[in-house]
Tab-separated table of C-alpha atoms in Angstrom:
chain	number	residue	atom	x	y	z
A	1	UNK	CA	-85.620	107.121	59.179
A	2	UNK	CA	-83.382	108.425	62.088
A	3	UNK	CA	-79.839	109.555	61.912
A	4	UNK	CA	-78.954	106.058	62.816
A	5	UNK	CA	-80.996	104.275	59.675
A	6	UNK	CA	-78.890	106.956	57.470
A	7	UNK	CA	-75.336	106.117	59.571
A	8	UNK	CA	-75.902	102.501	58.651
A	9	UNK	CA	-76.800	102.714	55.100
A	10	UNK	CA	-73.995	104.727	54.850
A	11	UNK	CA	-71.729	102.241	56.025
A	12	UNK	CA	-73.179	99.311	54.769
A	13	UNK	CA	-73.163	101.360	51.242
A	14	UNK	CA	-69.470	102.313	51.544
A	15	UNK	CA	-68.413	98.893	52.374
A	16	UNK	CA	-70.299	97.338	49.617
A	17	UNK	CA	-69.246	100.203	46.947
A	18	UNK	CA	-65.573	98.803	48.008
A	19	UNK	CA	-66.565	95.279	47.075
A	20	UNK	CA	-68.375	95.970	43.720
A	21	UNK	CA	-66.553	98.821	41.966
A	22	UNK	CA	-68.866	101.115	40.070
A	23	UNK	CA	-73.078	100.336	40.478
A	24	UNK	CA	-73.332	99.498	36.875
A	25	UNK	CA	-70.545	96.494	37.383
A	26	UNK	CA	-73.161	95.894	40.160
A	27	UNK	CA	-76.451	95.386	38.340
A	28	UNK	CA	-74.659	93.050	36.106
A	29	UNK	CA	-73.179	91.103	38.231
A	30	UNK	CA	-76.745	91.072	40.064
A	31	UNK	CA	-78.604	90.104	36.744
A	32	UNK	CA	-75.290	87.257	36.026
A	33	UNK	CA	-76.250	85.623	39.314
A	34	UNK	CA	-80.115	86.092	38.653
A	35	UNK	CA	-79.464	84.333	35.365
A	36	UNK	CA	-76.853	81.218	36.889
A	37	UNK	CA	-79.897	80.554	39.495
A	38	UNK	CA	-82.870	80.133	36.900
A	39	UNK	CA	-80.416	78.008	34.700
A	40	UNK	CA	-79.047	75.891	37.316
A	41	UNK	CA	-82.287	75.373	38.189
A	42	UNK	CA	-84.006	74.123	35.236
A	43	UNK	CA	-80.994	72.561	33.806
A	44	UNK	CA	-80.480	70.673	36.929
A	45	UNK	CA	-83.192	67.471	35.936
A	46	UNK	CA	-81.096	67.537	32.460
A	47	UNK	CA	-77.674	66.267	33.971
A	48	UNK	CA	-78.844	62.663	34.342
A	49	UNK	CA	-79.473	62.331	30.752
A	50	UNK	CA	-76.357	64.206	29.850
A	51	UNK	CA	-74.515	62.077	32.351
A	52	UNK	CA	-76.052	58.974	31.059
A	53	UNK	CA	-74.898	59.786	27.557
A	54	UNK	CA	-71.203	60.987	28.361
A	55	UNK	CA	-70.789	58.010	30.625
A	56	UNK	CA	-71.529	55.661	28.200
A	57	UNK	CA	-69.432	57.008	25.857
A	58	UNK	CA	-66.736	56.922	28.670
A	59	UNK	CA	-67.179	53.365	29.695
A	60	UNK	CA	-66.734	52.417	25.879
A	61	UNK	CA	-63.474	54.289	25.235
A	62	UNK	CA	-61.966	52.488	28.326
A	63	UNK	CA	-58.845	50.633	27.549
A	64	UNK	CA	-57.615	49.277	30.692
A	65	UNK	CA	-54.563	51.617	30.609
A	66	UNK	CA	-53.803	54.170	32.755
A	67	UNK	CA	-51.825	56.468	29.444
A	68	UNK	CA	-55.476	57.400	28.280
A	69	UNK	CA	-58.107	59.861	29.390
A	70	UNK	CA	-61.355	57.385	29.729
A	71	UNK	CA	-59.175	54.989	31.366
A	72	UNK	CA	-57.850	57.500	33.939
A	73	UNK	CA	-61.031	58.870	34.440
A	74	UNK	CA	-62.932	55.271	34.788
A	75	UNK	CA	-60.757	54.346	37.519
A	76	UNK	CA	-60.181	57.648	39.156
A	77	UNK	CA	-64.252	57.706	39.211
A	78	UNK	CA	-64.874	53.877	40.562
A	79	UNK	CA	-62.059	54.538	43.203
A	80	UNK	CA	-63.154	57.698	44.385
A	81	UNK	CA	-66.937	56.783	44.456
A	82	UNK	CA	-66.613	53.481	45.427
A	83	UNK	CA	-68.325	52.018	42.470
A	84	UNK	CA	-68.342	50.152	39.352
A	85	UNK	CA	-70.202	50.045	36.154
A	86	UNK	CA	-72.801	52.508	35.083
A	87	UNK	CA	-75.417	50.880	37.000
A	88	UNK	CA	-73.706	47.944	38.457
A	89	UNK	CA	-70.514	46.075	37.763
A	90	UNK	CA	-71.755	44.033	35.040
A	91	UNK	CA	-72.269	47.037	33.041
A	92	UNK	CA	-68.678	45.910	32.036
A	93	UNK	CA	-69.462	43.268	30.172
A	94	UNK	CA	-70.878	45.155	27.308
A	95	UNK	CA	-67.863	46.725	26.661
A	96	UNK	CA	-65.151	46.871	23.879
A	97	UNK	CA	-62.569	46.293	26.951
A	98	UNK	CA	-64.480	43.520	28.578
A	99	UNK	CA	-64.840	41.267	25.167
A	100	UNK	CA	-61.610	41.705	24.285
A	101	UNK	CA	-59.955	41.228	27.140
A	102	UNK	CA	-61.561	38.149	27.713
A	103	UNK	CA	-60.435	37.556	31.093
A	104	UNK	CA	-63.572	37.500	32.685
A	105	UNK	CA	-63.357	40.304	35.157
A	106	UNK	CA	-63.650	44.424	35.247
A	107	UNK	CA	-60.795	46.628	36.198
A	108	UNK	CA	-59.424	46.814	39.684
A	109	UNK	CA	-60.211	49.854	40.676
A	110	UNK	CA	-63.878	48.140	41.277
A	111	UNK	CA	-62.382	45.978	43.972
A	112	UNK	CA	-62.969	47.253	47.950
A	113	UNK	CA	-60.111	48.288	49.447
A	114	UNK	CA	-60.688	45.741	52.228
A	115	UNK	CA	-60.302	42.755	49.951
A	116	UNK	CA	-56.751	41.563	49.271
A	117	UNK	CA	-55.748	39.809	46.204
A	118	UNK	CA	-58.642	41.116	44.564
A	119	UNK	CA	-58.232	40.683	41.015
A	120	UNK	CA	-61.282	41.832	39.708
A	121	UNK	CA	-62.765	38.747	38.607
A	122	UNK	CA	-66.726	37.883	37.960
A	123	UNK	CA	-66.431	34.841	39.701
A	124	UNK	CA	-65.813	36.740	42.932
A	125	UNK	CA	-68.603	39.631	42.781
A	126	UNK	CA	-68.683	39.982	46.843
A	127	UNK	CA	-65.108	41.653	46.067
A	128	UNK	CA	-66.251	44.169	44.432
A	129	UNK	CA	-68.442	47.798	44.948
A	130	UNK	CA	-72.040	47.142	44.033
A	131	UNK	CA	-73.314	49.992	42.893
A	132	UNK	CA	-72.648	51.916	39.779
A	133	UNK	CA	-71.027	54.819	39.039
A	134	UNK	CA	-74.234	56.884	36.969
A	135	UNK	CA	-76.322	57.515	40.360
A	136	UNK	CA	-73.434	58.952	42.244
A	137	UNK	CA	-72.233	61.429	39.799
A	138	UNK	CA	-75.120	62.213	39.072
A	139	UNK	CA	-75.692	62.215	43.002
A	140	UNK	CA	-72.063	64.573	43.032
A	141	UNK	CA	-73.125	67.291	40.422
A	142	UNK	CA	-76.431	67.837	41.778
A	143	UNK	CA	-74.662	68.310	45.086
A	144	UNK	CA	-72.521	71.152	43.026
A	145	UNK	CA	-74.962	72.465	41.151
A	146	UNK	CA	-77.011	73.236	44.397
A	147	UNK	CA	-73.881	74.782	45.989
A	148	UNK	CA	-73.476	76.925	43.168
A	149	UNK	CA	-76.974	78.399	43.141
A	150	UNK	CA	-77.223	79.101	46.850
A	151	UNK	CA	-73.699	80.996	46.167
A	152	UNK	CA	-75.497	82.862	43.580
A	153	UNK	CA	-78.323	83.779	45.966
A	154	UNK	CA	-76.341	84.911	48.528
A	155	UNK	CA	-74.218	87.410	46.658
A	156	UNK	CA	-77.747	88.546	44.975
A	157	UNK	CA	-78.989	88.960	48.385
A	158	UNK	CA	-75.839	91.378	49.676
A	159	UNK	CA	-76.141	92.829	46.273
A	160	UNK	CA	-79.849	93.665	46.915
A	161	UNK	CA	-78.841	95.401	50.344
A	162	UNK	CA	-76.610	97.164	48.476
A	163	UNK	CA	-78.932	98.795	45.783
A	164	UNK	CA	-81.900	99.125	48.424
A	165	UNK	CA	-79.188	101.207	50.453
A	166	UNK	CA	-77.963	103.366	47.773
A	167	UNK	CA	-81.316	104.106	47.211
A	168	UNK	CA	-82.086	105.060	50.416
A	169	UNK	CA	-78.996	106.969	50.367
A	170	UNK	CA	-79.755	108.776	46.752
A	171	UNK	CA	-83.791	109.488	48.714
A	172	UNK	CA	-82.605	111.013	51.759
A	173	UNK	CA	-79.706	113.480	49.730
A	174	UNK	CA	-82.518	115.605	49.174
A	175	UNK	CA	-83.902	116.095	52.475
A	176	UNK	CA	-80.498	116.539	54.513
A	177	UNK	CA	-78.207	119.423	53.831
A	178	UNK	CA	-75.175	116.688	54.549
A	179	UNK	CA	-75.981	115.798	51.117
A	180	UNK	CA	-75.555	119.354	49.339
A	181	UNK	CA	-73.414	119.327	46.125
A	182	UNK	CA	-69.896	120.654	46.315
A	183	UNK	CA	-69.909	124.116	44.252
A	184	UNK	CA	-67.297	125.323	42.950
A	185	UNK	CA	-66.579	128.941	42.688
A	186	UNK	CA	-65.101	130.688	39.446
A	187	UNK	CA	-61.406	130.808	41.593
A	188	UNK	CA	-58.950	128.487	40.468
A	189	UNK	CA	-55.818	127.381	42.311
């Protein structure tokens, strides 16, 4: 490798020694990433299950206020994703909210926002989003998940080009007398 091949590792070594303190922090930051990658990865087909349990649980709780978590969450989720039910909006009528309500309708953060006077009625189903909520959070974290791993590979990559140019740093000290240890003589200042 030339003077320029050394020049560059140099630099590229320097710059990344500035970024990740000390090489040990390095190699286990490496092996953290290595680790977030595999597990995203397999653990990635288990979110619709977990999903599919939490929500559930979720849609249950729900007590048509807005002063309670489920509730908040319900609506924030329907509003946000444009959806209603788990899988559709008659999902609601198996829940605790829905029977004792008796009103005949699911909460109004299922209507569009294109229908006025929507009140969230059954009667009326062309008022409100079709599709349930289960499929596009599921859709969402899968999204995030995926974003999270191709972070992880990218700092594993840099980290890579770090340790491949410390090594050929750490190689070529041998060979060049640039790289000759600093003696110290017996004087002290």
């Amino acid at each position: 490798m030339g003077q320029c091949g050394i020049t560059s590792s140099k630099t590229v070594l320097v710059f990344l020694n500035l970024i990740f303190w000390f090489a040990a922090i390095l190699l286990l930051v490496f092996v953290t990433e290595c680790v977030v990658v595999v597990l995203g990865y397999i653990y990635r087909a288990k979110v619709e299950d977990e999903v599919n349990h939490s929500i559930q649980k979720v849609y249950n709780e729900y007590n048509g206020t807005n002063t309670d978590a489920p509730s908040r969450a319900i609506d924030y989720v329907q509003r946000q994703l444009h959806c209603c039910g788990i899988h559709n909006y008659s999902d609601w009528r198996n829940t605790h909210w829905f029977k004792e309500s008796k009103n005949n309708s699911v909460p109004v953060s299922c209507c569009q926002p294109g229908i006025s006077n929507c009140t969230g009625t059954l009667t009326r189903p062309a008022d409100l989003y079709q599709e349930g909520c289960e499929a596009l959070v599921v859709k969402k974290l899968k999204e995030i998940m995926m974003y999270v791993i191709w972070a992880a590979l990218t700092f594993a990559s840099i980290q890579m080009l770090g340790m491949l140019c410390a090594c050929v740093v750490l190689c070529r000290r041998s060979h060049d007398p640039a790289y000759e240890l600093l003696v110290t003589t017996n004087s002290y200042a």
